[in-house]
XYZ file of C-alpha atoms in Angstrom:
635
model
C 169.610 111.531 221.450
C 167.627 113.157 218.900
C 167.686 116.736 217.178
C 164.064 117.532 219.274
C 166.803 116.344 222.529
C 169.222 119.143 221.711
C 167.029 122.028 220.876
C 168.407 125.761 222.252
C 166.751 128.565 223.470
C 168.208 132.014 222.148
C 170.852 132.491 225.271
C 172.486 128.956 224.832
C 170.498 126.990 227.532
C 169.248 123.954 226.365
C 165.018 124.440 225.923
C 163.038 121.467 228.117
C 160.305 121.380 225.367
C 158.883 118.214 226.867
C 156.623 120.146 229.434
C 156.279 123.003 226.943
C 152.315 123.675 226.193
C 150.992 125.663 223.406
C 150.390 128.990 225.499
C 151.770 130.751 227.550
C 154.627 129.515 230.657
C 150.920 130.084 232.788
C 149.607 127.257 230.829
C 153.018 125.014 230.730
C 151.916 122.006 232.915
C 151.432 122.221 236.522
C 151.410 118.900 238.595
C 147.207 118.980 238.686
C 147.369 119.200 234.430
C 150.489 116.650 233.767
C 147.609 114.222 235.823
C 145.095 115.582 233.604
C 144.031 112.153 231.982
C 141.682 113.509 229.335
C 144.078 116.392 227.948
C 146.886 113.309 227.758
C 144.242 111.374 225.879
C 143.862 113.615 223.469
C 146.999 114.802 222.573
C 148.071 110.871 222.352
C 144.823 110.630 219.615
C 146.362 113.128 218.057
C 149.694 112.555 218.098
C 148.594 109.262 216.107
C 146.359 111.023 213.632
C 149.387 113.649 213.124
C 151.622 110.530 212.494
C 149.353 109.678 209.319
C 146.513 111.844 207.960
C 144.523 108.372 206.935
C 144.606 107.747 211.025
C 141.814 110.195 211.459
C 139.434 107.889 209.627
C 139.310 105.016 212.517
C 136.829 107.556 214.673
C 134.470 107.381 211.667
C 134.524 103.553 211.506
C 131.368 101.881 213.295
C 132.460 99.928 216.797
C 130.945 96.560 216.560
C 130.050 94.268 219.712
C 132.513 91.637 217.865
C 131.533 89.288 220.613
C 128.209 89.065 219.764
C 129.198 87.927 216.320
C 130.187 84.059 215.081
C 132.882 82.860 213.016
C 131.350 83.295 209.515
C 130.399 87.020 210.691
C 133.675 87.509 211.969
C 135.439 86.784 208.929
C 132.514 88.916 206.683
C 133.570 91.946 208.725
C 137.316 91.576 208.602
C 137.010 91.090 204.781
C 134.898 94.237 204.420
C 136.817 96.583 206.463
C 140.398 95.117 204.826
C 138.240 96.017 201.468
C 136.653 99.253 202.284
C 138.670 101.310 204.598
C 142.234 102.316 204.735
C 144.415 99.886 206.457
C 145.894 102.480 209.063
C 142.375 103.071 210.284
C 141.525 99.865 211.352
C 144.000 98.369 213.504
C 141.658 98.492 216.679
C 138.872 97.157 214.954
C 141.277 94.338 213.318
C 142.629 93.397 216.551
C 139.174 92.932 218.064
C 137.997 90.646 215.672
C 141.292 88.536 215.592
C 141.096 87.931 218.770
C 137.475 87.140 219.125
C 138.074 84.708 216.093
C 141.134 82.869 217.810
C 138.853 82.696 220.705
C 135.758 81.108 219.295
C 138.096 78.987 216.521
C 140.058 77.411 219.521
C 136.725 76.551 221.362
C 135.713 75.224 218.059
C 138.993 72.964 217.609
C 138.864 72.164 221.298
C 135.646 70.356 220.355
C 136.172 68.371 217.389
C 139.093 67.565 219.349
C 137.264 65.450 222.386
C 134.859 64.260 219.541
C 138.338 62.681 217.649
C 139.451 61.007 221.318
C 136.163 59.839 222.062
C 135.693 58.130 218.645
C 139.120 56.456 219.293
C 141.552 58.492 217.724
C 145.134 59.287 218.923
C 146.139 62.728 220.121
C 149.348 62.998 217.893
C 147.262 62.539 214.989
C 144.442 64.998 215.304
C 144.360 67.773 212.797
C 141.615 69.663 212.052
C 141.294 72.226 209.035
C 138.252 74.510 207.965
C 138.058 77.056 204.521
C 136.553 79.481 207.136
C 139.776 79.139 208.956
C 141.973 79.524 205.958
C 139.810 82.046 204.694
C 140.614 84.261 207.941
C 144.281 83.842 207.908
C 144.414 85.206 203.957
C 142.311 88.284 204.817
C 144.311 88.597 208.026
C 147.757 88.175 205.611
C 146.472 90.853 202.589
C 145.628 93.649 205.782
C 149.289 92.788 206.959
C 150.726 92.868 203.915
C 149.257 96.157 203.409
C 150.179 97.862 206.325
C 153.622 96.861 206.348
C 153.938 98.375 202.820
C 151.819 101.352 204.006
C 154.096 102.189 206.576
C 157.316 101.236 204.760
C 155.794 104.249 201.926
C 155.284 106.752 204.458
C 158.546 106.424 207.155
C 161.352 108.068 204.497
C 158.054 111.109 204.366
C 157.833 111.302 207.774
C 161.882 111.611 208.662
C 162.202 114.296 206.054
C 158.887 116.123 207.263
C 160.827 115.906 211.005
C 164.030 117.602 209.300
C 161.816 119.914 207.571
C 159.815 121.104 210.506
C 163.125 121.295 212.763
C 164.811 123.784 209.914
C 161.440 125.917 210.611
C 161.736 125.649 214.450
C 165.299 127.052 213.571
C 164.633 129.523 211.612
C 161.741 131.203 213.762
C 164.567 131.144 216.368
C 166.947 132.803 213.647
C 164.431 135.752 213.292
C 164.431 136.341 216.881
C 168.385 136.298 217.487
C 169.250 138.483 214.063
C 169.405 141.915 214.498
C 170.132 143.131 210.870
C 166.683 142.450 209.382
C 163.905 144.922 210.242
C 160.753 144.170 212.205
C 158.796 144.177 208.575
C 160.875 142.130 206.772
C 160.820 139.946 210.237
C 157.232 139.746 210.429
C 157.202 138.090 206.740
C 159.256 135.568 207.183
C 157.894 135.272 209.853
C 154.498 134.460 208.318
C 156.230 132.416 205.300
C 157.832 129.772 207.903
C 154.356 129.985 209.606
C 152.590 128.882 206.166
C 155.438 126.353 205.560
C 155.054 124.783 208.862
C 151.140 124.109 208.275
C 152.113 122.013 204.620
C 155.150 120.605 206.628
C 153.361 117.218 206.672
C 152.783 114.193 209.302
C 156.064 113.159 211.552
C 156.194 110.330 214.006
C 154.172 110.287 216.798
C 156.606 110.271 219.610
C 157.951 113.300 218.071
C 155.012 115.467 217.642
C 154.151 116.754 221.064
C 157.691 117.630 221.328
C 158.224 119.148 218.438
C 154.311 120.895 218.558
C 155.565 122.566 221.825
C 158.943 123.683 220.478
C 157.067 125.532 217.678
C 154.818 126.978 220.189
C 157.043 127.695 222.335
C 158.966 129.593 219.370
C 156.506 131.470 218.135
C 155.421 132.600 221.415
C 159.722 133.995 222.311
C 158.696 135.611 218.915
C 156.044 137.740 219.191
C 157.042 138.434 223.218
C 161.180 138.976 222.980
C 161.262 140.882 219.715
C 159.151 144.429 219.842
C 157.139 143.900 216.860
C 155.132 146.763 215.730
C 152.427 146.794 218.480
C 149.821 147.303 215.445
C 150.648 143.755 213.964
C 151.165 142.432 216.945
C 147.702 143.125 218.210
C 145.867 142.332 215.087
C 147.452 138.961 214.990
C 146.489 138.530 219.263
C 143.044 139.435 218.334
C 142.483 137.839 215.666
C 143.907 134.551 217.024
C 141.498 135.521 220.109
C 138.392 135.780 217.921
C 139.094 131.937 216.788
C 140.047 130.518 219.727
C 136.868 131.891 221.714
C 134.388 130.506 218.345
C 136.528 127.094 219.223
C 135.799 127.454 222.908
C 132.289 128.144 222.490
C 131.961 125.286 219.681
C 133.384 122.670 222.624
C 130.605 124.154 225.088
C 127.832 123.525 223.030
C 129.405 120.231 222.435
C 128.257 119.302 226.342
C 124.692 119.091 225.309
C 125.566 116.483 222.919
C 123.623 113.871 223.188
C 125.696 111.512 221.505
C 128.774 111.084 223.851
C 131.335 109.539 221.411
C 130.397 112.044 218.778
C 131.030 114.992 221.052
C 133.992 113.746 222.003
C 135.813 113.458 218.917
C 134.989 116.718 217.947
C 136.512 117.864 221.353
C 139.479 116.009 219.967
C 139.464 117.860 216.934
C 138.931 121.079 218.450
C 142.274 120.575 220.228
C 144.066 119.770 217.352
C 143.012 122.904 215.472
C 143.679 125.198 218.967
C 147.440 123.183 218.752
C 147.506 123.076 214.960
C 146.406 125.971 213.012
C 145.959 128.772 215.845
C 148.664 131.531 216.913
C 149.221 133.103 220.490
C 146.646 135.721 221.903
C 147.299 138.713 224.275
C 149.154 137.899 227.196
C 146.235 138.860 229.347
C 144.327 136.108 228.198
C 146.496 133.244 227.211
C 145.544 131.483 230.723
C 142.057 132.699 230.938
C 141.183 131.513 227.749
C 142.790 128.103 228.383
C 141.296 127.557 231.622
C 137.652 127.978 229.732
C 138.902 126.017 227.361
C 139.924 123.023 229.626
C 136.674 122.955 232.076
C 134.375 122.840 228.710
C 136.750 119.811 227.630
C 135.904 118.506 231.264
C 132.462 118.846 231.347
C 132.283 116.923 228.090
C 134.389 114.139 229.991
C 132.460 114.062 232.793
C 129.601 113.433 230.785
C 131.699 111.105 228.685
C 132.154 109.249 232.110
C 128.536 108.707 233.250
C 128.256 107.260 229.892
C 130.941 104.864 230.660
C 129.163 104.758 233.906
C 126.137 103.517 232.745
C 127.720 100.965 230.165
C 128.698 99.482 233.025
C 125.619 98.635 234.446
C 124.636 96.992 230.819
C 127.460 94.964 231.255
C 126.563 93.983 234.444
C 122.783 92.903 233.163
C 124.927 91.319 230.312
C 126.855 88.861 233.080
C 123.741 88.055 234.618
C 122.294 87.073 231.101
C 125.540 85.021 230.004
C 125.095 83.409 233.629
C 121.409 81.996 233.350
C 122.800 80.812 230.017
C 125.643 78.854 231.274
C 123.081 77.330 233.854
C 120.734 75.951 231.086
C 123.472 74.838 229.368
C 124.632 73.075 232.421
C 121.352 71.753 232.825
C 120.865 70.123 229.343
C 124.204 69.118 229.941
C 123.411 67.132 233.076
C 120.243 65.271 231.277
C 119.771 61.781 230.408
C 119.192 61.240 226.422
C 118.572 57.662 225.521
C 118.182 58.066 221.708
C 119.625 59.731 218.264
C 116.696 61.690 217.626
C 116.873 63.561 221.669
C 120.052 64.474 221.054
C 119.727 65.836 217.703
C 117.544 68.087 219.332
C 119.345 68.580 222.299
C 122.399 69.326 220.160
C 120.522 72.404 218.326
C 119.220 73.966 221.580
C 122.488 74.228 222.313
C 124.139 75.704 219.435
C 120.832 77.929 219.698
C 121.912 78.632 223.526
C 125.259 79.376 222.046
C 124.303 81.560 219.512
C 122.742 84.284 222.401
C 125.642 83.689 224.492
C 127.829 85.160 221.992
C 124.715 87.624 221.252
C 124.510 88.781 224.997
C 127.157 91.404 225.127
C 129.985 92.330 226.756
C 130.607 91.667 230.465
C 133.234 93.849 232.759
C 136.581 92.857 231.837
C 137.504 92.049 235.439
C 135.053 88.970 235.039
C 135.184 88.193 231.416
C 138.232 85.472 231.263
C 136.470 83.951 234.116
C 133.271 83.947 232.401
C 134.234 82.602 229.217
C 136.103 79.896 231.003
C 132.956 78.648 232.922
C 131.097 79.118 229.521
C 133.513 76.748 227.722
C 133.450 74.094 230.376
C 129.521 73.822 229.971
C 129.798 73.357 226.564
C 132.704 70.781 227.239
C 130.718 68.941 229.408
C 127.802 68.603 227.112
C 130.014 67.900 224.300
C 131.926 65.311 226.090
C 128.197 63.705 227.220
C 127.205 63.745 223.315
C 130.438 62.034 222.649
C 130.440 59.528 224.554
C 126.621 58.637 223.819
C 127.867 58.968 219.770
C 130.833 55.966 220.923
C 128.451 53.736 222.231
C 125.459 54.203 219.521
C 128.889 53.638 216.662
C 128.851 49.993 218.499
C 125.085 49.412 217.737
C 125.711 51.201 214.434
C 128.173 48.118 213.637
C 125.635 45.614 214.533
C 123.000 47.010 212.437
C 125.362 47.341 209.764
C 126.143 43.250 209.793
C 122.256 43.005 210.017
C 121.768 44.700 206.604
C 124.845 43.070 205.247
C 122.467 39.629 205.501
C 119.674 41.494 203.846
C 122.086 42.544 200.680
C 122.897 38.574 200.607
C 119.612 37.573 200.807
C 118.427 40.108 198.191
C 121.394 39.040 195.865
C 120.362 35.279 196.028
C 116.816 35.844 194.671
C 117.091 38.691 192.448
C 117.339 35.886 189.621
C 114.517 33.981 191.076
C 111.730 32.785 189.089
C 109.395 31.873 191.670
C 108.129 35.417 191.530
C 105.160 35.142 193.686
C 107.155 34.250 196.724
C 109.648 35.628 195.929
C 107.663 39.308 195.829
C 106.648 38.987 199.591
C 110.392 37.830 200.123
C 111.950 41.408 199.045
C 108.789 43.326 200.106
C 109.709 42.198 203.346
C 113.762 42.471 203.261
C 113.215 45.840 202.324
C 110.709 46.532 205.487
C 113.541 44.683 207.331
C 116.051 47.690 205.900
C 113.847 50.876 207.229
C 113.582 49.314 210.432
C 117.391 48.437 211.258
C 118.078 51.699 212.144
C 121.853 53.635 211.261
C 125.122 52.197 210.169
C 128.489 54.159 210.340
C 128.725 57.015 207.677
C 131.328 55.918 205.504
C 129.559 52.335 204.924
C 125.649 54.170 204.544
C 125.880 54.975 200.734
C 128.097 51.961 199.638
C 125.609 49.704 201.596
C 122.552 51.095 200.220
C 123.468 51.093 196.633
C 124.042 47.359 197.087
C 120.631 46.350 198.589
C 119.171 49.046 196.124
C 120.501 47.661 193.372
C 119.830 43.704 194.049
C 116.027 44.939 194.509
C 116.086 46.958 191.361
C 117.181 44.097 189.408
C 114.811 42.037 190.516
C 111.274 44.268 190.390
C 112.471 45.538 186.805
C 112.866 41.665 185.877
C 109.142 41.454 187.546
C 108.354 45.197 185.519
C 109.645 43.097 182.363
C 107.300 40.437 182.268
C 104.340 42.262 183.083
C 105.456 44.413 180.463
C 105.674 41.202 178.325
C 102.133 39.970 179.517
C 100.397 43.559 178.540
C 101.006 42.937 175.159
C 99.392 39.645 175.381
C 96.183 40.913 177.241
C 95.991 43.081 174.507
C 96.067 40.743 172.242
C 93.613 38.716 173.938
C 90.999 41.612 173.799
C 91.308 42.093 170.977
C 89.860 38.275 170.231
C 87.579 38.781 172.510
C 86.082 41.481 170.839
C 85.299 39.903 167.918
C 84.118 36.942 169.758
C 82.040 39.162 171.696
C 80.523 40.504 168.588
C 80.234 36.540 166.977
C 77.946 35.509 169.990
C 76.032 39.221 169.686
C 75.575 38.109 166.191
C 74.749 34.511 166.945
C 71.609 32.771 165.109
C 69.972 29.691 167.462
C 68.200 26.839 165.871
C 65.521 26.464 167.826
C 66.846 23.501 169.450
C 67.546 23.472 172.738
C 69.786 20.861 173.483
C 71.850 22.161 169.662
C 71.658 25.396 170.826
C 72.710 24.813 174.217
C 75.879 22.858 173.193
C 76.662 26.152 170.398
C 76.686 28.317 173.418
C 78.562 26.185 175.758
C 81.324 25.756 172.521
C 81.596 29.826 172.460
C 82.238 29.937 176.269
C 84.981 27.877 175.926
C 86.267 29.717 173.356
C 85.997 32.510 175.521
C 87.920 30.812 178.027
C 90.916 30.455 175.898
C 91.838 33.450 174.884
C 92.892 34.170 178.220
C 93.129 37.425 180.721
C 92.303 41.203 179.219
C 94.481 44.659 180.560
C 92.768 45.620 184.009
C 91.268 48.608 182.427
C 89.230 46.782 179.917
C 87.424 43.927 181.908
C 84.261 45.411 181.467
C 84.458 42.932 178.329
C 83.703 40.264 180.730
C 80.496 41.929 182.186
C 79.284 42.566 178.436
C 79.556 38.794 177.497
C 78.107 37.506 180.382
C 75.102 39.514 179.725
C 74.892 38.347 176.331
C 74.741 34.988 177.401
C 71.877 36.433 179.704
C 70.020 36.845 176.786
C 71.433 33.809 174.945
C 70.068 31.451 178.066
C 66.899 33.420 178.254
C 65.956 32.831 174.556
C 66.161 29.422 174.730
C 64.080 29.373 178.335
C 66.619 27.340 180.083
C 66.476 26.495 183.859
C 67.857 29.546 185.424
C 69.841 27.782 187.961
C 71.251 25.632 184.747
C 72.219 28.996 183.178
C 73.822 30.669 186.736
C 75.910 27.706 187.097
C 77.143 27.802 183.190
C 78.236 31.864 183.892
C 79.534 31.154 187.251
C 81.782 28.155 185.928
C 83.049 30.716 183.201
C 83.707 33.320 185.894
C 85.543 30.436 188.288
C 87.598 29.902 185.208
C 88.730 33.786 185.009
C 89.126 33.907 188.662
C 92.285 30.458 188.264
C 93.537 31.973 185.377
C 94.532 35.075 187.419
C 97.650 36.689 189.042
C 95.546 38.001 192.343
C 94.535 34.772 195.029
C 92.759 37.293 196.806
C 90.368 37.601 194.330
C 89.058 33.635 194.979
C 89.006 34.442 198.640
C 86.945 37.618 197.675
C 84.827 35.366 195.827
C 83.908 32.645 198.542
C 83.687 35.155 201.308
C 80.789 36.936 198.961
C 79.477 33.680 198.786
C 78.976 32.422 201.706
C 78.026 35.467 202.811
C 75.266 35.556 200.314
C 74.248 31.771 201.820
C 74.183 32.994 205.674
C 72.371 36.092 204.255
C 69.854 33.943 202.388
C 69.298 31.417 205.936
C 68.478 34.145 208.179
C 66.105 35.535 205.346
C 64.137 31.706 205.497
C 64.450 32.041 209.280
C 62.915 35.343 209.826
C 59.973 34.131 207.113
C 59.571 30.690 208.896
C 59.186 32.730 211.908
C 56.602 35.546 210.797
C 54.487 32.269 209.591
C 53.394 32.085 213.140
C 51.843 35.081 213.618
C 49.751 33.492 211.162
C 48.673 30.299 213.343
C 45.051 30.786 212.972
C 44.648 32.077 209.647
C 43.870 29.823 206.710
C 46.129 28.707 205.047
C 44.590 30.493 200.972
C 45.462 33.746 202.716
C 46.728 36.330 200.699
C 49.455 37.593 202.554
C 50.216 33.827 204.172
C 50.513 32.623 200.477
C 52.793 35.341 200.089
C 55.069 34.438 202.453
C 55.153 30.787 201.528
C 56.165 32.190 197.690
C 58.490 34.068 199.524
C 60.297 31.073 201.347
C 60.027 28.981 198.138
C 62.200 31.456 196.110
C 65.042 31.890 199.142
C 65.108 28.223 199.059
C 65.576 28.010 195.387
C 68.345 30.780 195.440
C 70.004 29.200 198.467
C 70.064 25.733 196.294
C 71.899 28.035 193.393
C 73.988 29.743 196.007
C 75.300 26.176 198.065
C 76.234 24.546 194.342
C 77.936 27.806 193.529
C 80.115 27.813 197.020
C 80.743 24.166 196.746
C 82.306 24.540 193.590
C 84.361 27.100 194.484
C 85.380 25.385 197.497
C 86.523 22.618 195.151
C 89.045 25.016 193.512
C 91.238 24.931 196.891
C 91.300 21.156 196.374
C 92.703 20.853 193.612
């Protein structure tokens, strides 16, 4: 039994402080106040804020809709409020969050649980670890840590503030029962244990409506037993009056708060000062003054309560939102996806699905297990879908990954190869082969493709190498052929034909040897064939002679090259060029007839005959010039 237990009124009888209030014996509870929810709430709030004067803080401390946030929020919040606010104000908010995050963490583990199973794995040997976990559970341990040592600082303060605060209880009852001292000398120490009593500091909080009511109570047998001088006695009444009715009127105006929460914890402070810091007025209008006091507190309640009242109905709408998006979640759930790439997308509507779910709100408690549940099991249901889909597609992942396995052999076995032109379509095509396979498991993707990577490397840097090798050559090579180039420019003919003919053919085949030039300067070629132009020109030899002499040269530079295309490029223009030159003849041959009965000296028919002549003669060039090429694929 504690000292508070055994307290004594002044003839003996033991003092039943519990249902002592802090007026008058009109204001000591009746059976309608001890039900009086709202007056118990508040002297419960603060009864803990009494306990520790950092309590009070927690009513400045923003309430968050933790539900709304996810894991990496929840743990951002927890850190800042362990960082930022004393730890004996934020044991509601803690709790909240902790239990939000051990809700969405074991959703989160129930998950890569089924994914383990379903990929094969044994139940005894799951474990699953993340740094955001880890990361909680130190925060969590530092604001424990804290608090324990918090509290272990403060409970030696608060049992000696109880002793001291008892001793002042005692000796305001002292002053009432002595006799000797006079009402003066009373009344001052009187006042001093009144001033000690407001420094006495914070006591537990299952002691402080007790011992609250005792001092009341006290103070109260003081002013009314003892016949204090009526003058101090009413200057202290009205004076306590004076504040009382300010703190009344402050709690009315408090009704047309707009801000419900707000208005309510200054109600709650308003108490504590009226229980705190204010003395007894006039008998008169102890209960009076009370009873105004307690309907403004209810009025602010009631309005409180409509609040509540209305909250409700937003958690209502809140179900019905959660609701439609547990149905679409059911419903992607419940749809057939064939391929990776549908339910890579399927797998972010979800998470975005998830993300408003937790973003909706709170529901009514009565329905928010219930709701959560159903909420899971969606998820679970599309999770276990995905799963499954992820088992079967790790089969075909196996498959593809023997597939490119053969490519990695195959580009190992000819990345020495010499045979470079086949060899070039060979990897071109391995390595088409490798983008259309499709996925192998993880753990083999990198290993695999560093392989095949490196096998092709090897082999187009041996093929970068030699052309490498063969630049320096074609640089060589125009380089001769520039001065070559410049020889023939130079060149003085005899005057004989058949001399002069033979000179020429000599510095063509000169030409030929010096083989190819760099891409980027085969204009060379162009330049010497129009020297020869004027070469063939000087010595008035048969064009068709002189053609066939360039186009020999040019079939020469067309074999000595590293493109086959360029032959086939070469005969299409040609024979293109021959059906282009027929259906020229044809459509001449044919205008001849409009000329049936016109002589045949014409003009214009003469013309046309000139015409023919010359597409025949070009044709003749053009035939030699496709037969010879055709002879190139013969040989």
């Amino acid at each position: 039994m504690s000292e508070l237990d055994n307290l004594q009124n002044a003839d003996g009888t033991k003092e039943n402080i519990e249902n002592v209030q802090p007026e008058t014996p009109q204001e000591v509870t009746s059976n309608t106040e001890e039900n009086d929810n709202v007056l118990n709430e508040i002297e419960d709030s603060n009864a803990e804020d009494a306990e520790d004067e950092g309590n009070v803080d927690r009513h400045n401390i923003e309430d968050k809709d933790y539900e709304s946030l996810n894991l990496e929020q929840l743990v951002i919040e927890l850190e800042r409020l362990v960082k930022n606010e004393k730890v004996q104000a934020i044991k509601k908010h803690v709790d909240a969050i902790k239990t939000e995050f051990d809700k969405q963490f074991h959703e989160l583990l129930d998950e890569k649980k089924e994914e383990f199973l379903s990929s094969g794995g044994n139940e005894i040997d799951f474990r699953y670890h993340t740094p955001l976990q880890q990361n909680f559970k130190d925060i969590y341990k530092d604001y424990r840590q804290r608090l324990s040592a918090h509290y272990k600082n403060i409970e030696q303060n608060h049992k000696q503030n109880l002793t001291n605060r008892l001793a002042i209880i005692d000796g305001i009852k002292a002053l009432t029962e002595d006799a000797e001292d006079s009402m003066n000398t009373k009344y001052k120490k009187f006042k001093e244990l009144q001033d000690q009593w407001k420094t006495a500091g914070p006591i537990p909080r299952d002691k402080y409506n007790n011992a609250w009511n005792s001092y009341h109570f006290n103070v109260e047998r003081f002013y009314d037993l003892l016949h204090l001088d009526r003058d101090l006695r009413d200057k202290d009444f009205e004076h306590n009056l004076e504040l009382k009715t300010k703190i009344i009127e402050q709690a009315e105006a408090l009704a047309d708060d707009e801000n419900t929460n707000r208005a309510f914890r200054e109600l709650q402070n308003l108490h504590k000062i009226w229980k705190e810091e204010l003395g007894p007025v006039a008998r008169e209008h102890r209960e009076p003054i009370w009873e105004r006091f307690k309907e403004a507190t209810k009025k602010i309640n009631a309005k409180r309560q409509d609040y509540f009242k209305n909250l409700d109905t937003v958690y209502e709408q809140n179900l019905l939102n959660k609701q439609a998006i547990i149905t679409l979640i059911e419903e992607k759930a419940n749809e057939k996806i064939t391929n990776h790439s549908g339910w890579q997308n399927k797998i972010k509507e979800i998470e975005a699905l998830r993300e408003e779910f937790f973003k909706a709100g709170k529901v009514p408690v009565k329905v928010n297990e219930a709701t959560w549940a159903k909420f899971k099991e969606a998820v679970r249901r599309f999770n276990r879908n995905k799963n499954e889909f992820y088992k079967n597609l790790k089969k075909d992942q196996y498959d593809n990954l023997e597939k490119k396995l053969a490519l990695i052999k195959i580009a190992e076995d000819n990345k020495d190869s010499e045979d470079f032109e086949a060899t070039t379509q060979l990897m071109k095509k391995i390595q088409g082969d490798w983008k259309r396979i499709g996925h192998v498991p993880r753990k083999d993707s990198d290993k695999i493709w560093k392989q095949f990577k490196s096998a092709c490397n090897h082999y187009f840097d041996r093929i970068k190498e030699q052309r490498n090798a063969a630049s320096a050559e074609e640089e060589e090579a125009f380089t001769q052929k520039e001065a070559l180039l410049s020889e023939v420019k130079n060149l003085t003919l005899s005057g004989d034909q058949k001399t002069d003919l033979a000179t020429i053919k000599t510095q063509i085949n000169s030409w030929k040897t010096l083989g190819r030039v760099p891409r980027n300067k085969r204009q060379i070629e162009s330049d010497f064939n129009d020297t020869l132009d004027g070469l063939f020109k000087s010595l008035d030899l048969n064009k068709t002679e002189a053609e066939l002499i360039k186009f020999e040269n040019k079939l020469d530079q067309l074999a000595s090259g590293d493109d086959s295309r360029a032959i086939d490029n070469e005969r299409f223009y040609i024979q293109k060029k021959v059906d282009d030159i027929k259906g020229e003849i044809i459509q001449l041959e044919n205008n001849l007839q409009f000329f049936s009965n016109v002589k045949s000296d014409n003009p214009l028919v003469k013309e046309v005959h000139k015409n023919i002549k010359k597409h025949k003669d070009d044709l003749q060039l053009w035939n030699t010039k496709l037969k010879k090429i055709k002879g190139l694929y013969d040989q």
